[in-house]
XYZ file of N, CA and C in Angstrom:
666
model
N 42.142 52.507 -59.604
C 42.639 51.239 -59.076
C 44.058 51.010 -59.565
N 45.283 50.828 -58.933
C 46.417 50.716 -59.160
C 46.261 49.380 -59.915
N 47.940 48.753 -60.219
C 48.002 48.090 -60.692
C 48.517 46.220 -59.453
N 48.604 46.717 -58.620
C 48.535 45.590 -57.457
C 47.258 45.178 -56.732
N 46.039 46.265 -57.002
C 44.748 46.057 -56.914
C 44.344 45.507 -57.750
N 44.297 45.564 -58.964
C 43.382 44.891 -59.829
C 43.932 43.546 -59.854
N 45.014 42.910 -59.926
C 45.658 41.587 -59.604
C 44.916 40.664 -58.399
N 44.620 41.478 -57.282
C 44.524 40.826 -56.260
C 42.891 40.699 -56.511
N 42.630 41.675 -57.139
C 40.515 41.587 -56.800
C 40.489 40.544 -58.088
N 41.166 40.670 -59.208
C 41.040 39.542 -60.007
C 41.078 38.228 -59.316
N 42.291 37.797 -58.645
C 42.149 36.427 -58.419
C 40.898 36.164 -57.416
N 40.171 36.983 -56.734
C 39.504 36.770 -55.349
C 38.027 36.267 -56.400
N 37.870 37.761 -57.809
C 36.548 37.358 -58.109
C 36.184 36.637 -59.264
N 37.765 35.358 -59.798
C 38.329 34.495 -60.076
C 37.184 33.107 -59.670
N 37.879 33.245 -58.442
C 37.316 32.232 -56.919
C 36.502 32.450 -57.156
N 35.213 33.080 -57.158
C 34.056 33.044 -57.032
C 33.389 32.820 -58.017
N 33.731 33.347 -59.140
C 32.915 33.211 -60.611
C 33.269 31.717 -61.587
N 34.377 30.723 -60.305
C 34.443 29.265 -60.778
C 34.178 28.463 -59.647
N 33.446 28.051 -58.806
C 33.836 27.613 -57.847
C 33.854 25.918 -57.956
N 34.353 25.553 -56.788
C 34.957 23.710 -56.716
C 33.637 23.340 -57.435
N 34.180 21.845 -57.977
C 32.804 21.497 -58.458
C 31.761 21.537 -59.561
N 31.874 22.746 -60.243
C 30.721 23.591 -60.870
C 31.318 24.158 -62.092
N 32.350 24.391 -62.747
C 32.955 24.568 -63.584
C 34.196 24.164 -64.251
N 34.123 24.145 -65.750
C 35.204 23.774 -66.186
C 36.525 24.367 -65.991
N 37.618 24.115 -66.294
C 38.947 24.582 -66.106
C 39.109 25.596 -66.829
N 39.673 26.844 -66.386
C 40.159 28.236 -66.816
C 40.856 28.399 -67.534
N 41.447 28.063 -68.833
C 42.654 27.648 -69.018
C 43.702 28.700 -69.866
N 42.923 29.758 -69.940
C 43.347 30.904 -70.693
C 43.300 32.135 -70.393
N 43.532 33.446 -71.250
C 42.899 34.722 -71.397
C 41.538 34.673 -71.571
N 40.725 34.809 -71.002
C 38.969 34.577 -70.920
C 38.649 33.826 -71.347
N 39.279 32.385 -70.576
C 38.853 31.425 -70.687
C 39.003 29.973 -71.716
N 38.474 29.107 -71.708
C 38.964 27.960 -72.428
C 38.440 28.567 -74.187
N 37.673 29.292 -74.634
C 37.748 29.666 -76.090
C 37.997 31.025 -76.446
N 38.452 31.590 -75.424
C 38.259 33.305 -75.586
C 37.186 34.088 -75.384
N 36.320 33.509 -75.229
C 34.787 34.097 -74.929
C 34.594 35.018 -73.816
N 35.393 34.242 -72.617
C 34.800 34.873 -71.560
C 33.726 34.672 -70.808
N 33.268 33.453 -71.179
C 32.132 32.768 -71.114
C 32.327 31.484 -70.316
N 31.809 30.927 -68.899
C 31.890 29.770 -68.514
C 30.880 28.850 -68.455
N 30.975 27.968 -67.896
C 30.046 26.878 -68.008
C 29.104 26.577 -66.731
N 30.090 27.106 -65.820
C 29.212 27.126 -64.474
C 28.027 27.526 -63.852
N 26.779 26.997 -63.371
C 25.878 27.846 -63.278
C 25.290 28.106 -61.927
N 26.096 28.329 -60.986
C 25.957 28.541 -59.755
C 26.966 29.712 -59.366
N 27.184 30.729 -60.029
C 28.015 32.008 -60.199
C 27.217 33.044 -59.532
N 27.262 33.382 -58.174
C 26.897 34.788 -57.896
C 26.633 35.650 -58.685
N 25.682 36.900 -58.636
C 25.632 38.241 -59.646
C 26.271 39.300 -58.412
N 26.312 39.034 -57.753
C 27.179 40.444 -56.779
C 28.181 39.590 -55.931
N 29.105 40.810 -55.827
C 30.203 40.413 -54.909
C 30.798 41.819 -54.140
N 31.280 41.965 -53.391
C 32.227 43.118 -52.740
C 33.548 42.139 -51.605
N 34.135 42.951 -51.026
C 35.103 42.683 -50.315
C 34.924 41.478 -49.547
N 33.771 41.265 -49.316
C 33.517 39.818 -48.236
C 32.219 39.359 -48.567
N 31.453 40.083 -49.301
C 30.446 39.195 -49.820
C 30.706 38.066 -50.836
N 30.780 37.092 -50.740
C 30.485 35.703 -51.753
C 32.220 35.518 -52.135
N 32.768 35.688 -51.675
C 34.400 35.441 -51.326
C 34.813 34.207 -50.700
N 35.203 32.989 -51.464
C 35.649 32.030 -50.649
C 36.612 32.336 -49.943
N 37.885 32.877 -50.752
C 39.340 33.011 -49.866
C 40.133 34.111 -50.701
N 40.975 34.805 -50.134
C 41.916 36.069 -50.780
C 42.860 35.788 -50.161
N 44.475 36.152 -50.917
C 45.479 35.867 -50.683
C 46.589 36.758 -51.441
N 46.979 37.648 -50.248
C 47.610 38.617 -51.120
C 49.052 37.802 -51.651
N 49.609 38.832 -52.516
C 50.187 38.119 -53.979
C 51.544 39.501 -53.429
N 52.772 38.517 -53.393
C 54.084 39.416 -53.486
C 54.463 40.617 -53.789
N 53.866 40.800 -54.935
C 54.009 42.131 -55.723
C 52.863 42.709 -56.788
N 52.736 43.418 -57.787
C 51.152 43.960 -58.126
C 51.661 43.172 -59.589
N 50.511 43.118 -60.083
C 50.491 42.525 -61.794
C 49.271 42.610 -62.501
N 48.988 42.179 -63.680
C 47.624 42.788 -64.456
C 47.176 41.721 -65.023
N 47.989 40.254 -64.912
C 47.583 39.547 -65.517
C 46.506 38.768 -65.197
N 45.604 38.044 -65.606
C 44.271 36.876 -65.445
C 44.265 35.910 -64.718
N 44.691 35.271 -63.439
C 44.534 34.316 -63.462
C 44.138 32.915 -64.160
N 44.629 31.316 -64.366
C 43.842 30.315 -64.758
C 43.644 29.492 -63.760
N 42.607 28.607 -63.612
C 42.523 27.593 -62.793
C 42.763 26.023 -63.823
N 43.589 25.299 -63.251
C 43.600 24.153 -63.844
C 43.142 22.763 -62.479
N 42.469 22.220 -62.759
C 41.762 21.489 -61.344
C 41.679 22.272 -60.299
N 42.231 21.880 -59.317
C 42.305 22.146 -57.893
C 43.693 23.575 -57.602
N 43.451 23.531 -58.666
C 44.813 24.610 -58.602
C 44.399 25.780 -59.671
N 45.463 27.276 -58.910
C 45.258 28.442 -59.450
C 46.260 28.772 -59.990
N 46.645 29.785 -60.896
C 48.002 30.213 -61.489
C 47.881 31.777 -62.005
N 48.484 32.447 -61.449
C 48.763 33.904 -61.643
C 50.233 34.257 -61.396
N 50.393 35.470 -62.175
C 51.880 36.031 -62.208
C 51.782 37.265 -61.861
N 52.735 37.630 -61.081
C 53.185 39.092 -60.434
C 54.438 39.689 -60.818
N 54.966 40.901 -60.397
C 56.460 41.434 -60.052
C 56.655 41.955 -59.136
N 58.142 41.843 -58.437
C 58.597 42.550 -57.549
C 60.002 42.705 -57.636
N 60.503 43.723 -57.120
C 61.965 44.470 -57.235
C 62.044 45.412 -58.012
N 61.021 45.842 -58.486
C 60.963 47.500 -59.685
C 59.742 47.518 -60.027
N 59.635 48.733 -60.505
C 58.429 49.511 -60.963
C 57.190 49.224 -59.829
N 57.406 49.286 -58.366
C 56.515 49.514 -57.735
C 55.535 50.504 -56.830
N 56.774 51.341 -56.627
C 56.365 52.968 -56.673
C 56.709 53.948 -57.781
N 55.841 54.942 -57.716
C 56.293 55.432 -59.318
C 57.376 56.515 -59.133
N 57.230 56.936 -57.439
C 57.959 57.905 -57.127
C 59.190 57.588 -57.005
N 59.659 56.647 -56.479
C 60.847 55.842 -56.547
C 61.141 54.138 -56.916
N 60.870 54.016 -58.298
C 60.749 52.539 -59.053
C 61.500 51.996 -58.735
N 63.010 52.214 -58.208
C 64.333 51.484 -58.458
C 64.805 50.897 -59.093
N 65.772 49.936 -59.686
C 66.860 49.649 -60.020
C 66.417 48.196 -61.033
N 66.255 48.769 -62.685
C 65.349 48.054 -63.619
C 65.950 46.231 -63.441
N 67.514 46.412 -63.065
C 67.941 45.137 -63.139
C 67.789 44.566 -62.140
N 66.597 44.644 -60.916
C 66.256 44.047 -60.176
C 64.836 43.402 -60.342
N 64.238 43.361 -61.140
C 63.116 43.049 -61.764
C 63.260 41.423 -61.691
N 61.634 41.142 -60.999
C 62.001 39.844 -60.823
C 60.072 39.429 -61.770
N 60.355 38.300 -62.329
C 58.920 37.712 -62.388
C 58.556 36.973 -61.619
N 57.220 36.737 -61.490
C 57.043 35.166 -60.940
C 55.812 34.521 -60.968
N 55.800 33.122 -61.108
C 54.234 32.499 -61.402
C 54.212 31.711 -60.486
N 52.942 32.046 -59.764
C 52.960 31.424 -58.382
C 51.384 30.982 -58.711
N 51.371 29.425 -58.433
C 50.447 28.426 -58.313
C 49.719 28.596 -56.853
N 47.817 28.653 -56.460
C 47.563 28.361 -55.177
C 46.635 27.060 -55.318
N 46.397 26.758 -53.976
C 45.324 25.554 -53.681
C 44.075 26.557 -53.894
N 43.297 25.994 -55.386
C 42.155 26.242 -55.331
C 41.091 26.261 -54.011
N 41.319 25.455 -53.517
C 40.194 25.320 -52.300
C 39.922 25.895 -51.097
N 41.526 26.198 -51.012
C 41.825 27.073 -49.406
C 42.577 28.492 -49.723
N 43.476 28.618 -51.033
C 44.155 29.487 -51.143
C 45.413 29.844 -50.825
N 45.842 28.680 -50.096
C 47.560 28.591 -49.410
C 48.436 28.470 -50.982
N 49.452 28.737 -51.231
C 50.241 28.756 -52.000
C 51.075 27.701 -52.160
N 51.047 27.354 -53.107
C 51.819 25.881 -53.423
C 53.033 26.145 -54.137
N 53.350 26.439 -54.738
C 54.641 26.966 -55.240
C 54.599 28.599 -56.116
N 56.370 28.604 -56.076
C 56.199 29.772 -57.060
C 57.383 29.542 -57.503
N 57.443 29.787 -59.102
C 58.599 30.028 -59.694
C 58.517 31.448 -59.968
N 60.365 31.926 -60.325
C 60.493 33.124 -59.705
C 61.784 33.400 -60.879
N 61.244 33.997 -62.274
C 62.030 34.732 -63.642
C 63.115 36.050 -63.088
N 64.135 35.827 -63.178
C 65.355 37.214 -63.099
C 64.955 37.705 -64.869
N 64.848 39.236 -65.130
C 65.008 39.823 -66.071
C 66.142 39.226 -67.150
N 65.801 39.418 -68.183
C 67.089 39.000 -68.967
C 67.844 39.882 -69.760
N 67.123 40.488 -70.078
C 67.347 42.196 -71.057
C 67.015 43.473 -69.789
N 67.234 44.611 -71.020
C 67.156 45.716 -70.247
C 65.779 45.857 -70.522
N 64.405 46.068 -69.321
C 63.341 46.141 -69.740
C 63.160 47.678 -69.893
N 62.137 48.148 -70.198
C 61.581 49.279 -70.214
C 61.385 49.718 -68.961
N 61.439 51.099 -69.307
C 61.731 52.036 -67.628
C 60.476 52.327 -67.027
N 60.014 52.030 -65.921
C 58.967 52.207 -65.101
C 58.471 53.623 -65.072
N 57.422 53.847 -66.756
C 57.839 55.482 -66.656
C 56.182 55.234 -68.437
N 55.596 56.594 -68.465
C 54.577 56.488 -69.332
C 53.498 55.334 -69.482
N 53.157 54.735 -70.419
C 51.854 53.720 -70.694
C 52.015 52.617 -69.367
N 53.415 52.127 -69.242
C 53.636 50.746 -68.435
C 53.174 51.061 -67.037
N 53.318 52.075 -66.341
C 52.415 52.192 -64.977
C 51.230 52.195 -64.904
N 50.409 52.278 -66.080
C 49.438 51.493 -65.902
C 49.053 49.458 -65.873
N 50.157 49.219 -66.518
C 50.005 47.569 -65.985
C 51.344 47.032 -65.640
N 53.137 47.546 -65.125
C 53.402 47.209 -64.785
C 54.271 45.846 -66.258
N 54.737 44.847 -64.890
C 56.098 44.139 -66.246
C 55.154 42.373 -65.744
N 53.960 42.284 -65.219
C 53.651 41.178 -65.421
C 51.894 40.880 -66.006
N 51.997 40.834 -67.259
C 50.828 41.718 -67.930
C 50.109 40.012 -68.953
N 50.958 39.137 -69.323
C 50.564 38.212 -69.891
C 49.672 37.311 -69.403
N 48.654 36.958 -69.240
C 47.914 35.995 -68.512
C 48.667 34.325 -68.982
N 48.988 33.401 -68.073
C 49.129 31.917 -68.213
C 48.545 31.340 -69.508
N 48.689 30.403 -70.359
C 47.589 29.481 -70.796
C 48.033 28.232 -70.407
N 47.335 26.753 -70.481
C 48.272 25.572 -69.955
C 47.075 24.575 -70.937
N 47.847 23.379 -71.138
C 47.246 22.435 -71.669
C 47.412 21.218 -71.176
N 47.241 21.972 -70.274
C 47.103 20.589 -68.842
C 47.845 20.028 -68.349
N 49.180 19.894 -69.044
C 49.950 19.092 -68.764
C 51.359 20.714 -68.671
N 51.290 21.797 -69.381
C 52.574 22.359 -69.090
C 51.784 24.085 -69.103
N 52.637 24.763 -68.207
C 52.062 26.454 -68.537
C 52.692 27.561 -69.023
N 52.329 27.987 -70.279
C 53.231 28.968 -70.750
C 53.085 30.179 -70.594
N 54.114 31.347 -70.627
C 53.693 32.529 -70.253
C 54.694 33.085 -70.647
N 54.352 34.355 -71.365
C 55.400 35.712 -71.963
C 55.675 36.467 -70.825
N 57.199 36.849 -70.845
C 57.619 38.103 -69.576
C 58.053 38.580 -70.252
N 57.992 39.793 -71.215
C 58.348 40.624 -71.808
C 59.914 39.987 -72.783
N 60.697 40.745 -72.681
C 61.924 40.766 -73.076
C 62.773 39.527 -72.387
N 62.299 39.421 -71.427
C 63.229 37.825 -70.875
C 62.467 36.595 -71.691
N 61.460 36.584 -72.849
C 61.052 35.626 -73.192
C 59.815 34.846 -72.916
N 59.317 33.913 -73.396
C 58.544 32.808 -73.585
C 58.860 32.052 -72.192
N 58.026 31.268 -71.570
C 58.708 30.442 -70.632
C 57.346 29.348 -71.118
N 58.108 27.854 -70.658
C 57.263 26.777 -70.206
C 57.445 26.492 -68.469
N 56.733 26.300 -68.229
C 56.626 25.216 -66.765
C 55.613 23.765 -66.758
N 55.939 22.839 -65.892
C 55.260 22.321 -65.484
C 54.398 21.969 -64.560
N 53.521 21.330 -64.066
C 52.512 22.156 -63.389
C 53.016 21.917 -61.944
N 53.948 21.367 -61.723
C 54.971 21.645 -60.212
C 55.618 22.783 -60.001
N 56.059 23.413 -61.236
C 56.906 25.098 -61.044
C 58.470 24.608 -61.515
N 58.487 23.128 -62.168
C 59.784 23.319 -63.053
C 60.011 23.814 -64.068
N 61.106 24.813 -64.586
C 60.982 25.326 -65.767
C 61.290 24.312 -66.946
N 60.654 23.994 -68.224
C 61.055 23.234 -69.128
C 61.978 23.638 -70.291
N 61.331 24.976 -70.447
C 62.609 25.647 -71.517
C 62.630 27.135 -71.744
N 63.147 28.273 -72.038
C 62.733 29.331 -72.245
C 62.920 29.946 -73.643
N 62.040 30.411 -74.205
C 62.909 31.400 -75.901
C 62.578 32.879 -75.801
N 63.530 33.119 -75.972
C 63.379 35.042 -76.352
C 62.806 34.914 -77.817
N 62.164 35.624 -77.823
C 60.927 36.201 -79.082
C 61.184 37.617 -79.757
N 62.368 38.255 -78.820
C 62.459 40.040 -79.440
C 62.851 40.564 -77.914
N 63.740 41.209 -78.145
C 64.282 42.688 -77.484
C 64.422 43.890 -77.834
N 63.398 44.015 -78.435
C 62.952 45.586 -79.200
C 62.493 46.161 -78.040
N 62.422 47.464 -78.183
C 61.581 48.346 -77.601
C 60.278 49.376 -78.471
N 58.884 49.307 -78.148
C 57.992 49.864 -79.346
C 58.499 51.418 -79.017
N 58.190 52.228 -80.127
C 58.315 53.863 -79.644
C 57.342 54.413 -79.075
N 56.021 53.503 -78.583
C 55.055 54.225 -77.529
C 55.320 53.731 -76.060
N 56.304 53.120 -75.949
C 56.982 52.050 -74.715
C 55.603 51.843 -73.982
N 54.995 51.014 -74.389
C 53.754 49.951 -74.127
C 54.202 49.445 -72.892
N 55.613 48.419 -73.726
C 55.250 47.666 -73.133
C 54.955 46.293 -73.371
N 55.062 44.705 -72.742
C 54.458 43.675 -73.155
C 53.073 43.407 -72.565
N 52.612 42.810 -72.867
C 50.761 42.873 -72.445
C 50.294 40.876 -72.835
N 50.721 40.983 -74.179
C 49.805 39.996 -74.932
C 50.265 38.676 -74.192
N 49.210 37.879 -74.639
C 48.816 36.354 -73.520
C 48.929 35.340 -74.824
N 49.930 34.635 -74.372
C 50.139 33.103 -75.459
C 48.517 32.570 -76.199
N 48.803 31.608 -76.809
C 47.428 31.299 -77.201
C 47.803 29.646 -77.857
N 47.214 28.524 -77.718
C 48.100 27.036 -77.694
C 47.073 27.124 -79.025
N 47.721 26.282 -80.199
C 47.052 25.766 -81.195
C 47.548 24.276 -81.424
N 46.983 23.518 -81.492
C 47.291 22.184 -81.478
C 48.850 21.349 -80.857
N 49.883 21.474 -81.903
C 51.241 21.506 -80.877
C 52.107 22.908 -81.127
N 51.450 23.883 -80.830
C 52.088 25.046 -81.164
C 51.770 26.237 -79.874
N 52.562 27.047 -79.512
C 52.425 28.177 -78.728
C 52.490 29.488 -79.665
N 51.460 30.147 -80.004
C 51.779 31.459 -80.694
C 51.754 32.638 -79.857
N 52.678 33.643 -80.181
C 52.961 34.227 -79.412
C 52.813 35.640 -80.286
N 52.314 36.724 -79.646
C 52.215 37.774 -80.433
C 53.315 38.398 -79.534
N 54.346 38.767 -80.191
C 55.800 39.472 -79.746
C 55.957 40.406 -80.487
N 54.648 41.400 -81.109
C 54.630 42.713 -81.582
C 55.795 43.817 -81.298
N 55.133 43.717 -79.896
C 56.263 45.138 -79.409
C 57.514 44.456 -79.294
N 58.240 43.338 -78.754
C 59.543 42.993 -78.618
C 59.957 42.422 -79.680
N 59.726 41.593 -80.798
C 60.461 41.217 -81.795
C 59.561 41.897 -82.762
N 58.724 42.425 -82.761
C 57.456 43.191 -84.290
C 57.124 41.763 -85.318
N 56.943 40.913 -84.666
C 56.733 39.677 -85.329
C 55.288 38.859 -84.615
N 54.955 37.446 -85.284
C 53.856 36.438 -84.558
C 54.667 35.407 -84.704
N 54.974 34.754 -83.405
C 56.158 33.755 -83.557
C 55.027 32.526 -82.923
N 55.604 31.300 -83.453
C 55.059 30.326 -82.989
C 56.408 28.890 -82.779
N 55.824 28.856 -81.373
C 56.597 27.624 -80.807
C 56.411 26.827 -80.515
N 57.449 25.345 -80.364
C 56.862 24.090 -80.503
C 56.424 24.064 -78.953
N 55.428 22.768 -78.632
C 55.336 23.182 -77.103
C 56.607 22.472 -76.578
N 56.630 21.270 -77.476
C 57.685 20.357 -76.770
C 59.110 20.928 -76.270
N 59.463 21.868 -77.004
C 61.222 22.216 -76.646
C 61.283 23.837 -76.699
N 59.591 24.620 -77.201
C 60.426 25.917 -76.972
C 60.724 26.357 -78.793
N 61.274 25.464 -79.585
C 61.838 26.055 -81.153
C 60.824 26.681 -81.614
N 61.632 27.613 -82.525
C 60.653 28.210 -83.144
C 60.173 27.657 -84.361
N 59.257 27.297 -84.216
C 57.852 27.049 -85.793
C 58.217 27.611 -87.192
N 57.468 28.714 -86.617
C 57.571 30.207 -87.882
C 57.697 31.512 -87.180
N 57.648 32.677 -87.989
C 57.779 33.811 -87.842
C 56.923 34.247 -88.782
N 56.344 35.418 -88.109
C 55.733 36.688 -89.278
C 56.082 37.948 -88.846
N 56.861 38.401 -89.679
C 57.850 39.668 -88.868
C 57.360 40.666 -89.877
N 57.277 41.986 -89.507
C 56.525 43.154 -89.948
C 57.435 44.469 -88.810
N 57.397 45.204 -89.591
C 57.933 46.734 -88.814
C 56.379 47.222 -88.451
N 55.689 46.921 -88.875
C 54.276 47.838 -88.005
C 53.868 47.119 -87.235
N 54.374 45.460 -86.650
C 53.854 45.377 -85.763
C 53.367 45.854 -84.321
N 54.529 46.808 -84.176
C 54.453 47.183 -82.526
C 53.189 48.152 -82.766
């Protein structure tokens, strides 16, 4: 399964394993405690392409990250402008992010905000073709959504698709070129961020403005 497949069957069996009504809000990497575990109990045990599928909606470009649902609304991130064929990736400084919000209910797309690279990312080449440059899953606390894009940083939004602030965390590169992967995680008024491979540190930020908290910086992090 490439890496624009698993994005798209994620959000579809997303939809199904929360549906309107019947479950609490998604609000993380597996979920509101990490578990992986929901609350809903009207969840199908099988699914395929059109069995038990409310709605699918293909997504701009391929990505690896989790979807969240916050109410009536969905939130996943993709890329497009590089690393999409492996045979011919093109041109790294065209690398675009983007977190695009849908209508839970129908699946039409409600907005998308849309990250330009900020650094030189890693070359569409070893570990990263397997997940590609949009790998962080969302978290949100209801009120704002944060999300790591590698080397361009930390971002906030709000849940319209305005950006509130951004911080770079590290422009390292690891020597197994990974890659960024890891998914924010909110602790009371704090965003921690594991920025292993790009800064070799655990940085934590305020939610309000983005500053940085603390640091725990280590050379073995990556």
């Amino acid at each position: 399964m490439n890496i624009a497949t698993k994005c798209f069957c994620c959000l579809m069996m997303l939809m199904t394993l929360v549906p309107n009504g019947d479950a609490e809000d998604w609000t993380r990497f597996r979920g509101p405690n990490g578990s992986g575990i929901g609350a809903g109990k009207s969840a199908p045990m099988e699914w395929d392409a059109n069995k038990n599928i409310k709605w699918s909606m293909d997504l701009p470009g391929p990505g690896s990250s989790s979807p969240i649902v916050l109410g009536d609304r969905v939130y996943v991130t993709c890329y497009t402008g590089y690393g999409i064929d492996p045979q011919d990736p093109g041109d790294v400084s065209q690398l675009k992010r983007h977190l695009i919000c849908f209508n839970r209910g129908n699946g039409k797309e409600v907005w998308r905000a849309t990250v330009d690279s900020a650094h030189d990312e890693e070359l569409f080449q070893r570990f990263i073709t397997d997940h590609g440059y949009a790998s962080s899953t969302p978290v949100t606390d209801g009120q704002r959504l944060f999300v790591q894009f590698g080397k361009s940083g930390v971002f906030a939004f709000d849940t319209e698709g305005k950006q509130i602030w951004n911080t770079n965390v590290g422009t390292k590169t690891d020597p197994a070129k990974w890659g960024n992967g890891a998914s924010c995680v909110l602790y009371k008024d704090l965003v921690l961020v594991n920025a292993g491979n790009t800064g070799h540190a655990i940085v934590a930020l305020n939610k309000s403005d983005g500053k940085e908290a603390w640091r725990v910086a280590d050379a073995e992090f990556t």
